[in-house]
CSV table of C-alpha atoms in Angstrom, one decimal:
chain,number,residue,atom,x,y,z
A,1,UNK,CA,72.6,-23.9,62.5
A,2,UNK,CA,75.7,-26.1,62.5
A,3,UNK,CA,78.6,-24.3,60.7
A,4,UNK,CA,79.9,-26.4,57.8
A,5,UNK,CA,83.6,-27.2,57.6
A,6,UNK,CA,85.8,-25.4,55.1
A,7,UNK,CA,85.8,-26.6,51.5
A,8,UNK,CA,89.2,-27.1,49.8
A,9,UNK,CA,89.2,-26.6,46.0
A,10,UNK,CA,92.3,-27.4,44.0
A,11,UNK,CA,93.2,-26.5,40.5
A,12,UNK,CA,94.6,-29.2,38.2
A,13,UNK,CA,95.0,-27.2,35.0
A,14,UNK,CA,94.7,-23.6,33.9
A,15,UNK,CA,94.5,-24.1,30.2
A,16,UNK,CA,94.6,-26.9,27.6
A,17,UNK,CA,98.4,-26.8,27.2
A,18,UNK,CA,99.1,-27.0,31.0
A,19,UNK,CA,101.3,-29.5,32.7
A,20,UNK,CA,99.8,-33.0,32.9
A,21,UNK,CA,101.4,-33.8,36.3
A,22,UNK,CA,100.3,-30.6,38.1
A,23,UNK,CA,97.2,-32.2,39.7
A,24,UNK,CA,99.1,-35.0,41.5
A,25,UNK,CA,100.5,-32.9,44.4
A,26,UNK,CA,97.2,-31.0,44.5
A,27,UNK,CA,95.2,-34.1,45.1
A,28,UNK,CA,97.7,-35.4,47.6
A,29,UNK,CA,97.3,-32.1,49.5
A,30,UNK,CA,93.5,-32.2,49.3
A,31,UNK,CA,93.5,-35.8,50.7
A,32,UNK,CA,95.7,-34.8,53.5
A,33,UNK,CA,93.2,-32.1,54.7
A,34,UNK,CA,90.8,-34.9,55.7
A,35,UNK,CA,87.9,-32.6,54.9
A,36,UNK,CA,85.6,-31.9,51.9
A,37,UNK,CA,87.5,-31.2,48.8
A,38,UNK,CA,87.0,-30.7,45.0
A,39,UNK,CA,89.4,-30.8,42.1
A,40,UNK,CA,88.7,-28.5,39.1
A,41,UNK,CA,90.3,-28.4,35.6
A,42,UNK,CA,90.0,-25.3,33.5
A,43,UNK,CA,91.1,-26.2,29.9
A,44,UNK,CA,88.9,-24.2,27.6
A,45,UNK,CA,90.2,-21.0,26.2
A,46,UNK,CA,88.1,-19.1,23.6
A,47,UNK,CA,90.1,-20.4,20.7
A,48,UNK,CA,90.2,-23.9,22.2
A,49,UNK,CA,86.5,-24.3,21.9
A,50,UNK,CA,86.4,-23.2,18.3
A,51,UNK,CA,89.1,-25.8,17.4
A,52,UNK,CA,87.1,-28.4,19.3
A,53,UNK,CA,84.1,-27.6,17.1
A,54,UNK,CA,86.2,-28.1,14.0
A,55,UNK,CA,87.4,-31.4,15.3
A,56,UNK,CA,83.8,-32.5,16.0
A,57,UNK,CA,82.8,-31.6,12.5
A,58,UNK,CA,85.5,-34.0,11.2
A,59,UNK,CA,84.6,-36.7,13.7
A,60,UNK,CA,81.4,-36.6,15.7
A,61,UNK,CA,83.0,-38.7,18.5
A,62,UNK,CA,85.7,-36.1,19.1
A,63,UNK,CA,85.6,-32.4,20.1
A,64,UNK,CA,86.5,-32.8,23.8
A,65,UNK,CA,89.9,-32.0,25.4
A,66,UNK,CA,92.5,-34.0,23.6
A,67,UNK,CA,94.7,-34.4,26.8
A,68,UNK,CA,91.8,-35.6,28.9
A,69,UNK,CA,93.5,-38.9,29.7
A,70,UNK,CA,96.8,-37.2,30.6
A,71,UNK,CA,95.1,-34.7,33.0
A,72,UNK,CA,92.7,-37.0,34.7
A,73,UNK,CA,94.0,-40.6,34.7
A,74,UNK,CA,96.9,-39.9,37.1
A,75,UNK,CA,94.5,-38.7,39.9
A,76,UNK,CA,91.2,-40.4,39.1
A,77,UNK,CA,91.7,-43.3,41.5
A,78,UNK,CA,92.8,-41.1,44.3
A,79,UNK,CA,89.9,-38.8,43.8
A,80,UNK,CA,87.3,-41.6,43.7
A,81,UNK,CA,88.8,-43.3,46.8
A,82,UNK,CA,88.9,-40.0,48.8
A,83,UNK,CA,85.4,-38.9,47.6
A,84,UNK,CA,86.9,-35.8,45.8
A,85,UNK,CA,84.6,-34.8,42.9
A,86,UNK,CA,86.2,-33.6,39.7
A,87,UNK,CA,84.7,-30.6,37.8
A,88,UNK,CA,86.1,-29.6,34.4
A,89,UNK,CA,85.2,-27.8,31.3
A,90,UNK,CA,87.2,-30.4,29.3
A,91,UNK,CA,83.9,-31.4,27.5
A,92,UNK,CA,84.6,-28.5,25.1
A,93,UNK,CA,82.4,-29.0,22.1
A,94,UNK,CA,81.3,-32.6,23.1
A,95,UNK,CA,80.7,-33.0,26.8
A,96,UNK,CA,78.8,-36.3,26.2
A,97,UNK,CA,81.8,-37.7,24.3
A,98,UNK,CA,84.2,-36.6,27.1
A,99,UNK,CA,81.9,-38.4,29.6
A,100,UNK,CA,82.0,-41.6,27.6
A,101,UNK,CA,85.8,-41.4,27.4
A,102,UNK,CA,86.1,-40.9,31.1
A,103,UNK,CA,84.1,-44.0,31.7
A,104,UNK,CA,86.6,-45.9,29.5
A,105,UNK,CA,89.5,-44.4,31.6
A,106,UNK,CA,87.8,-45.5,34.8
A,107,UNK,CA,87.3,-49.0,33.4
A,108,UNK,CA,90.9,-49.2,32.3
A,109,UNK,CA,92.0,-48.3,35.9
A,110,UNK,CA,89.8,-51.0,37.3
A,111,UNK,CA,87.3,-48.6,38.8
A,112,UNK,CA,83.6,-49.0,39.1
A,113,UNK,CA,81.4,-47.0,36.6
A,114,UNK,CA,81.5,-43.4,37.6
A,115,UNK,CA,78.5,-41.1,38.2
A,116,UNK,CA,79.3,-38.5,35.6
A,117,UNK,CA,77.1,-35.5,35.1
A,118,UNK,CA,77.1,-33.5,31.9
A,119,UNK,CA,76.2,-29.8,31.7
A,120,UNK,CA,74.7,-28.6,28.4
A,121,UNK,CA,72.9,-25.6,26.9
A,122,UNK,CA,75.8,-23.3,26.1
A,123,UNK,CA,75.8,-23.8,22.3
A,124,UNK,CA,74.0,-21.0,20.5
A,125,UNK,CA,74.3,-22.7,17.1
A,126,UNK,CA,72.3,-25.6,18.5
A,127,UNK,CA,69.9,-23.5,20.5
A,128,UNK,CA,68.7,-21.2,17.7
A,129,UNK,CA,68.0,-21.6,14.0
A,130,UNK,CA,70.8,-20.3,11.9
A,131,UNK,CA,68.8,-17.4,10.3
A,132,UNK,CA,67.5,-16.3,13.7
A,133,UNK,CA,70.9,-16.3,15.3
A,134,UNK,CA,72.5,-14.3,12.4
A,135,UNK,CA,69.8,-11.7,12.7
A,136,UNK,CA,70.3,-11.3,16.4
A,137,UNK,CA,74.1,-11.1,16.5
A,138,UNK,CA,75.9,-7.8,16.2
A,139,UNK,CA,76.3,-6.4,12.7
A,140,UNK,CA,80.1,-7.3,12.6
A,141,UNK,CA,79.2,-11.0,12.9
A,142,UNK,CA,76.3,-11.2,10.5
A,143,UNK,CA,76.8,-13.2,7.3
A,144,UNK,CA,80.0,-14.9,8.6
A,145,UNK,CA,80.7,-18.5,8.3
A,146,UNK,CA,80.4,-19.4,12.0
A,147,UNK,CA,82.5,-22.1,13.6
A,148,UNK,CA,81.1,-21.8,17.1
A,149,UNK,CA,78.9,-19.5,19.2
A,150,UNK,CA,78.8,-20.3,22.9
A,151,UNK,CA,77.5,-18.5,25.9
A,152,UNK,CA,79.2,-18.6,29.3
A,153,UNK,CA,76.9,-20.5,31.6
A,154,UNK,CA,76.9,-20.1,35.4
A,155,UNK,CA,77.4,-22.4,38.4
A,156,UNK,CA,73.8,-23.4,39.3
A,157,UNK,CA,73.7,-26.6,37.2
A,158,UNK,CA,77.2,-27.7,38.4
A,159,UNK,CA,75.9,-27.3,42.0
A,160,UNK,CA,72.8,-29.3,41.3
A,161,UNK,CA,74.8,-32.2,39.7
A,162,UNK,CA,77.1,-32.4,42.7
A,163,UNK,CA,74.2,-32.3,45.2
A,164,UNK,CA,72.8,-35.3,43.2
A,165,UNK,CA,76.0,-37.3,43.8
A,166,UNK,CA,78.1,-36.7,40.7
A,167,UNK,CA,81.7,-37.9,41.0
A,168,UNK,CA,82.7,-36.0,37.9
A,169,UNK,CA,81.0,-33.0,36.3
A,170,UNK,CA,81.8,-32.4,32.6
A,171,UNK,CA,81.0,-29.0,31.2
A,172,UNK,CA,81.3,-27.2,27.9
A,173,UNK,CA,81.5,-23.4,28.0
A,174,UNK,CA,80.9,-22.1,31.5
A,175,UNK,CA,82.4,-19.0,33.1
A,176,UNK,CA,85.8,-20.1,34.5
A,177,UNK,CA,85.0,-19.1,38.1
A,178,UNK,CA,81.8,-21.2,37.9
A,179,UNK,CA,84.0,-24.4,38.1
A,180,UNK,CA,84.7,-23.4,41.7
A,181,UNK,CA,81.5,-21.6,42.5
A,182,UNK,CA,79.4,-24.6,41.6
A,183,UNK,CA,81.1,-26.9,44.3
A,184,UNK,CA,81.0,-24.0,46.8
A,185,UNK,CA,77.2,-23.6,46.3
A,186,UNK,CA,76.7,-27.3,46.6
A,187,UNK,CA,78.7,-27.5,49.8
A,188,UNK,CA,77.4,-24.5,51.7
A,189,UNK,CA,73.9,-24.4,50.2
A,190,UNK,CA,74.1,-20.6,49.6
A,191,UNK,CA,71.1,-19.0,48.0
A,192,UNK,CA,71.4,-18.0,44.4
A,193,UNK,CA,70.7,-14.4,45.4
A,194,UNK,CA,73.2,-14.2,48.3
A,195,UNK,CA,75.2,-11.7,46.2
A,196,UNK,CA,78.1,-11.1,48.6
A,197,UNK,CA,78.8,-14.7,49.1
A,198,UNK,CA,78.4,-15.5,45.4
A,199,UNK,CA,80.9,-12.8,44.6
A,200,UNK,CA,83.3,-14.3,47.1
A,201,UNK,CA,83.0,-17.7,45.6
A,202,UNK,CA,83.4,-16.3,42.1
A,203,UNK,CA,86.6,-14.5,43.0
A,204,UNK,CA,87.9,-17.6,44.6
A,205,UNK,CA,87.3,-19.4,41.3
A,206,UNK,CA,88.9,-16.5,39.5
A,207,UNK,CA,92.1,-16.9,41.5
A,208,UNK,CA,92.2,-20.6,40.8
A,209,UNK,CA,91.3,-20.6,37.2
A,210,UNK,CA,94.8,-19.9,35.7
A,211,UNK,CA,96.7,-22.4,37.7
A,212,UNK,CA,100.3,-21.5,38.4
A,213,UNK,CA,99.8,-17.8,37.5
A,214,UNK,CA,98.8,-17.2,41.1
A,215,UNK,CA,101.5,-19.3,42.6
A,216,UNK,CA,104.4,-17.5,41.0
A,217,UNK,CA,104.7,-19.0,37.5
A,218,UNK,CA,103.6,-16.1,35.3
A,219,UNK,CA,104.5,-13.7,38.1
A,220,UNK,CA,108.3,-14.5,38.0
A,221,UNK,CA,110.7,-11.9,36.8
A,222,UNK,CA,114.4,-12.6,37.7
A,223,UNK,CA,116.0,-10.0,39.8
A,224,UNK,CA,112.8,-8.1,40.1
A,225,UNK,CA,110.2,-10.7,41.4
A,226,UNK,CA,112.2,-13.8,42.2
A,227,UNK,CA,110.2,-17.0,42.9
A,228,UNK,CA,111.7,-20.0,44.7
A,229,UNK,CA,111.9,-23.2,42.6
A,230,UNK,CA,109.7,-21.8,40.0
A,231,UNK,CA,110.3,-24.8,37.7
A,232,UNK,CA,108.2,-26.8,40.1
A,233,UNK,CA,105.6,-24.2,41.0
A,234,UNK,CA,102.7,-25.9,42.7
A,235,UNK,CA,99.2,-25.3,41.6
A,236,UNK,CA,96.7,-23.3,43.8
A,237,UNK,CA,94.3,-24.5,46.4
A,238,UNK,CA,91.5,-22.3,47.9
A,239,UNK,CA,90.2,-22.9,51.4
A,240,UNK,CA,86.7,-21.6,51.4
A,241,UNK,CA,84.7,-20.7,54.5
A,242,UNK,CA,81.0,-20.4,55.0
A,243,UNK,CA,81.1,-16.6,55.6
A,244,UNK,CA,82.6,-16.1,52.2
A,245,UNK,CA,86.2,-15.4,53.3
A,246,UNK,CA,88.8,-17.7,51.8
A,247,UNK,CA,92.5,-18.5,51.8
A,248,UNK,CA,94.6,-19.0,48.7
A,249,UNK,CA,97.5,-21.4,49.1
A,250,UNK,CA,99.2,-24.1,47.0
A,251,UNK,CA,100.0,-27.8,47.0
A,252,UNK,CA,102.3,-29.0,49.7
A,253,UNK,CA,105.9,-29.7,48.9
A,254,UNK,CA,106.0,-27.7,45.7
A,255,UNK,CA,107.9,-24.7,44.5
A,256,UNK,CA,106.5,-21.3,43.7
A,257,UNK,CA,105.0,-18.9,46.2
A,258,UNK,CA,101.7,-17.4,47.3
A,259,UNK,CA,101.9,-13.9,48.6
A,260,UNK,CA,100.1,-10.6,48.4
A,261,UNK,CA,101.8,-9.7,45.1
A,262,UNK,CA,101.0,-12.9,43.3
A,263,UNK,CA,97.4,-12.9,44.5
A,264,UNK,CA,97.0,-9.2,43.6
A,265,UNK,CA,98.2,-9.8,40.0
A,266,UNK,CA,95.8,-12.7,39.5
A,267,UNK,CA,93.0,-10.9,41.2
A,268,UNK,CA,93.2,-8.1,38.6
A,269,UNK,CA,93.8,-10.4,35.7
A,270,UNK,CA,91.2,-9.8,32.9
A,271,UNK,CA,89.3,-7.4,35.2
A,272,UNK,CA,88.1,-4.3,33.3
A,273,UNK,CA,86.2,-2.7,36.2
A,274,UNK,CA,87.2,-3.8,39.7
A,275,UNK,CA,83.9,-2.5,41.0
A,276,UNK,CA,81.8,-4.5,38.5
A,277,UNK,CA,83.3,-7.8,37.3
A,278,UNK,CA,80.4,-9.3,35.2
A,279,UNK,CA,79.8,-13.0,35.5
A,280,UNK,CA,76.8,-15.2,34.8
A,281,UNK,CA,76.2,-15.6,38.5
A,282,UNK,CA,76.9,-12.2,40.1
A,283,UNK,CA,78.5,-8.9,39.5
A,284,UNK,CA,81.6,-8.9,41.7
A,285,UNK,CA,83.1,-5.8,43.4
A,286,UNK,CA,86.7,-6.2,44.5
A,287,UNK,CA,87.4,-2.5,44.9
A,288,UNK,CA,87.4,-2.9,48.7
A,289,UNK,CA,88.9,-6.4,48.9
A,290,UNK,CA,91.6,-6.9,51.5
A,291,UNK,CA,94.5,-9.4,51.3
A,292,UNK,CA,96.3,-10.4,54.5
A,293,UNK,CA,99.0,-13.0,55.3
A,294,UNK,CA,97.7,-16.1,57.0
A,295,UNK,CA,100.9,-18.0,57.3
A,296,UNK,CA,103.6,-19.1,54.8
A,297,UNK,CA,102.1,-19.3,51.3
A,298,UNK,CA,98.7,-18.4,52.6
A,299,UNK,CA,96.8,-15.3,51.7
A,300,UNK,CA,93.3,-14.6,53.2
A,301,UNK,CA,90.9,-12.6,51.0
A,302,UNK,CA,88.0,-10.7,52.5
A,303,UNK,CA,85.9,-7.7,51.6
A,304,UNK,CA,84.6,-8.9,48.3
A,305,UNK,CA,81.0,-7.6,47.6
A,306,UNK,CA,78.4,-8.6,45.1
A,307,UNK,CA,75.4,-7.2,43.1
A,308,UNK,CA,72.6,-9.0,41.2
A,309,UNK,CA,73.7,-10.9,38.1
A,310,UNK,CA,73.4,-9.1,34.7
A,311,UNK,CA,70.4,-9.8,32.4
A,312,UNK,CA,72.7,-10.9,29.6
A,313,UNK,CA,75.3,-13.6,29.1
A,314,UNK,CA,78.7,-13.1,27.5
A,315,UNK,CA,79.1,-15.2,24.3
A,316,UNK,CA,82.1,-15.8,22.2
A,317,UNK,CA,81.5,-16.3,18.5
A,318,UNK,CA,84.2,-17.7,16.3
A,319,UNK,CA,84.2,-17.6,12.5
A,320,UNK,CA,86.4,-18.7,9.7
A,321,UNK,CA,89.1,-16.1,9.1
A,322,UNK,CA,90.9,-17.3,6.0
A,323,UNK,CA,94.5,-18.4,6.0
A,324,UNK,CA,97.7,-17.4,7.7
A,325,UNK,CA,101.0,-17.8,5.9
A,326,UNK,CA,104.2,-17.6,8.0
A,327,UNK,CA,107.8,-18.0,6.9
A,328,UNK,CA,111.1,-17.6,8.8
A,329,UNK,CA,114.7,-17.5,7.7
A,330,UNK,CA,117.9,-16.7,9.7
A,331,UNK,CA,120.9,-14.5,8.8
A,332,UNK,CA,124.1,-14.4,10.8
A,333,UNK,CA,127.5,-12.6,10.6
A,334,UNK,CA,128.4,-9.2,9.3
A,335,UNK,CA,125.6,-7.1,8.0
A,336,UNK,CA,123.0,-9.8,9.0
A,337,UNK,CA,120.3,-7.3,9.9
A,338,UNK,CA,120.6,-5.5,6.5
A,339,UNK,CA,120.4,-8.8,4.7
A,340,UNK,CA,117.3,-9.7,6.6
A,341,UNK,CA,115.7,-6.4,5.7
A,342,UNK,CA,116.6,-6.9,2.1
A,343,UNK,CA,115.0,-10.4,2.2
A,344,UNK,CA,111.7,-8.8,3.3
A,345,UNK,CA,111.9,-6.2,0.6
A,346,UNK,CA,112.5,-9.0,-2.0
A,347,UNK,CA,109.3,-10.9,-0.9
A,348,UNK,CA,107.3,-7.7,-1.0
A,349,UNK,CA,108.5,-6.9,-4.5
A,350,UNK,CA,107.8,-10.4,-5.7
A,351,UNK,CA,104.3,-10.3,-4.4
A,352,UNK,CA,103.8,-6.8,-5.9
A,353,UNK,CA,105.0,-8.1,-9.3
A,354,UNK,CA,102.4,-10.9,-9.2
A,355,UNK,CA,99.5,-8.6,-8.5
A,356,UNK,CA,99.4,-8.8,-4.7
A,357,UNK,CA,100.9,-5.5,-3.8
A,358,UNK,CA,97.9,-4.7,-1.6
A,359,UNK,CA,98.3,-7.8,0.5
A,360,UNK,CA,99.1,-6.8,4.1
A,361,UNK,CA,102.5,-8.3,4.8
A,362,UNK,CA,104.1,-8.2,8.2
A,363,UNK,CA,107.9,-8.5,8.6
A,364,UNK,CA,109.6,-8.9,12.0
A,365,UNK,CA,113.2,-9.2,13.1
A,366,UNK,CA,112.7,-11.5,16.0
A,367,UNK,CA,114.3,-10.1,19.1
A,368,UNK,CA,114.6,-6.6,17.5
A,369,UNK,CA,111.3,-5.6,16.0
A,370,UNK,CA,108.7,-8.2,16.7
A,371,UNK,CA,106.8,-7.8,20.1
A,372,UNK,CA,106.6,-4.0,19.9
A,373,UNK,CA,106.1,-3.8,16.2
A,374,UNK,CA,102.8,-3.4,14.4
A,375,UNK,CA,101.3,-4.8,11.2
A,376,UNK,CA,101.8,-1.5,9.5
A,377,UNK,CA,105.6,-1.7,9.9
A,378,UNK,CA,106.1,1.6,11.5
A,379,UNK,CA,108.6,0.2,14.1
A,380,UNK,CA,110.3,-1.7,11.3
A,381,UNK,CA,110.9,1.5,9.4
A,382,UNK,CA,112.0,3.7,12.3
A,383,UNK,CA,114.0,1.3,14.5
A,384,UNK,CA,117.6,2.3,14.8
A,385,UNK,CA,119.0,-0.2,17.4
A,386,UNK,CA,122.6,-1.4,16.9
A,387,UNK,CA,122.8,-3.9,14.1
A,388,UNK,CA,122.8,-7.5,15.3
A,389,UNK,CA,124.9,-10.3,13.8
A,390,UNK,CA,122.3,-12.9,14.6
A,391,UNK,CA,118.9,-12.2,13.1
A,392,UNK,CA,115.8,-14.3,12.3
A,393,UNK,CA,113.3,-12.8,9.9
A,394,UNK,CA,109.6,-13.7,10.2
A,395,UNK,CA,107.2,-12.8,7.4
A,396,UNK,CA,103.5,-13.3,7.8
A,397,UNK,CA,100.4,-12.5,5.7
A,398,UNK,CA,96.7,-13.3,6.0
A,399,UNK,CA,94.4,-14.0,3.1
A,400,UNK,CA,91.0,-15.4,2.4
A,401,UNK,CA,92.5,-17.5,-0.4
A,402,UNK,CA,94.7,-20.5,0.3
A,403,UNK,CA,96.5,-20.1,-3.0
A,404,UNK,CA,97.8,-16.6,-2.0
A,405,UNK,CA,98.9,-17.9,1.4
A,406,UNK,CA,100.8,-20.7,-0.5
A,407,UNK,CA,102.5,-18.1,-2.7
A,408,UNK,CA,103.8,-16.1,0.3
A,409,UNK,CA,105.2,-19.2,1.9
A,410,UNK,CA,106.9,-20.2,-1.4
A,411,UNK,CA,108.5,-16.8,-1.8
A,412,UNK,CA,110.1,-17.1,1.6
A,413,UNK,CA,111.3,-20.6,0.8
A,414,UNK,CA,112.8,-19.3,-2.4
A,415,UNK,CA,115.1,-17.0,-0.4
A,416,UNK,CA,117.4,-20.0,0.1
A,417,UNK,CA,118.9,-19.2,-3.3
A,418,UNK,CA,117.1,-16.2,-4.6
A,419,UNK,CA,117.6,-13.9,-1.6
A,420,UNK,CA,120.5,-12.3,0.1
A,421,UNK,CA,123.6,-14.2,1.0
A,422,UNK,CA,123.8,-16.6,3.9
A,423,UNK,CA,120.2,-17.3,4.6
A,424,UNK,CA,119.2,-20.6,6.2
A,425,UNK,CA,116.9,-22.5,8.5
A,426,UNK,CA,113.7,-21.7,6.5
A,427,UNK,CA,110.5,-22.8,8.1
A,428,UNK,CA,107.0,-22.2,6.6
A,429,UNK,CA,103.6,-22.8,7.9
A,430,UNK,CA,100.1,-22.3,6.5
A,431,UNK,CA,97.3,-22.6,8.9
A,432,UNK,CA,93.5,-21.8,8.8
A,433,UNK,CA,92.6,-18.8,10.8
A,434,UNK,CA,89.9,-18.5,13.4
A,435,UNK,CA,88.7,-15.1,14.4
A,436,UNK,CA,86.7,-14.6,17.6
A,437,UNK,CA,84.5,-11.8,18.9
A,438,UNK,CA,82.5,-11.4,22.1
A,439,UNK,CA,79.0,-10.1,22.5
A,440,UNK,CA,76.2,-10.2,25.0
A,441,UNK,CA,73.1,-12.2,24.4
A,442,UNK,CA,69.8,-12.4,26.4
A,443,UNK,CA,69.7,-15.1,29.0
A,444,UNK,CA,66.5,-16.4,27.7
A,445,UNK,CA,68.2,-17.6,24.5
A,446,UNK,CA,69.8,-20.4,26.5
A,447,UNK,CA,68.3,-23.2,28.5
A,448,UNK,CA,71.1,-24.7,30.7
A,449,UNK,CA,70.5,-28.2,31.8
A,450,UNK,CA,72.4,-31.2,33.3
A,451,UNK,CA,71.9,-34.9,33.3
A,452,UNK,CA,73.9,-38.0,34.2
A,453,UNK,CA,75.7,-39.6,31.3
A,454,UNK,CA,74.4,-43.0,30.2
């Protein structure tokens, strides 16, 4: 059997808020390899999908990644000309809508109509009657006003679409590593029960999925873990081989770094059990994985093992969580910290006097008691650090009622003249809250499928 050439997979985004220009040097590098290559975009965090569902409720034509143009348009022509397929979960709550929009982008660029495949079947709200879904969910989720309920699909349908000639594959909720494993399956024709190789491909996708995290961005810590030219950190590329081994590198001519430290940190990211990383396609075991240097900014990964995929799929269920009120005000100069604490006490007393004394209210002194504090205020009460003369107070409260959230914000605003001396720079925000929980659902609840968009 003729051994197939390596497949290069580049990452163009690691979340919805990622840099719009990151994919350009990645595609330039993929083209320079002269071999088979794929570009993936991972833009769908748990909360992102719930927000997309809300957008689609308001406008049935929306619900896909709002920065789709910004991510894809700069590289679409190069990818089409070089035969580099694009795979992305930027379909969010409306993959068909995203596909239609991508055709418009292609037309605007003067390109021929694209062969765009759409992956569907992840939406539990669409797959099951409401009453049946409610009865089958964990007790903590029953009776909630659900915004979204989506299962994490695997790589098989992505691979099928690419084998059929898709130039772009648009997905909704799939497991993040599946965005790379799908192209790997399509290229190497691995069996869906070749567990060791599936695990290798999955971990390659896992190392790609967060963008610059593996190339030094999130890794950087000045004086402790210095990263060269971190402001221009390049996005990662995986060089995948048919035996399951792979090399992690980055786009040519970019900043950042790829070494054993950066790869180790990303390899362990979100991994609860290194010997049993559950995905829709395989259970991956990285407990015996080995990382070795393969040249500058090149780390070879071997020793990943796999076991049969689990009988269930992870699902993320988002439900309405009421309202979040936030207010901030600054105090500076002598006795600033004491004035900020008094301001928080005033807001608490005002709420108590209006019948809301039981409302959980969080107060933070940003830079003093915020990151390490808890909602109960224990750190706030006990913290004895030297008093600062530059303090910003943040007050936050959650409520099921918009009117109570409004009241909290107004009491912070009133501190301009009703609170301690010298307060300024008030900002208040009231936002709807989305709460999410994860659970496992039987695979048979979902029927993944794909088709070419009209």
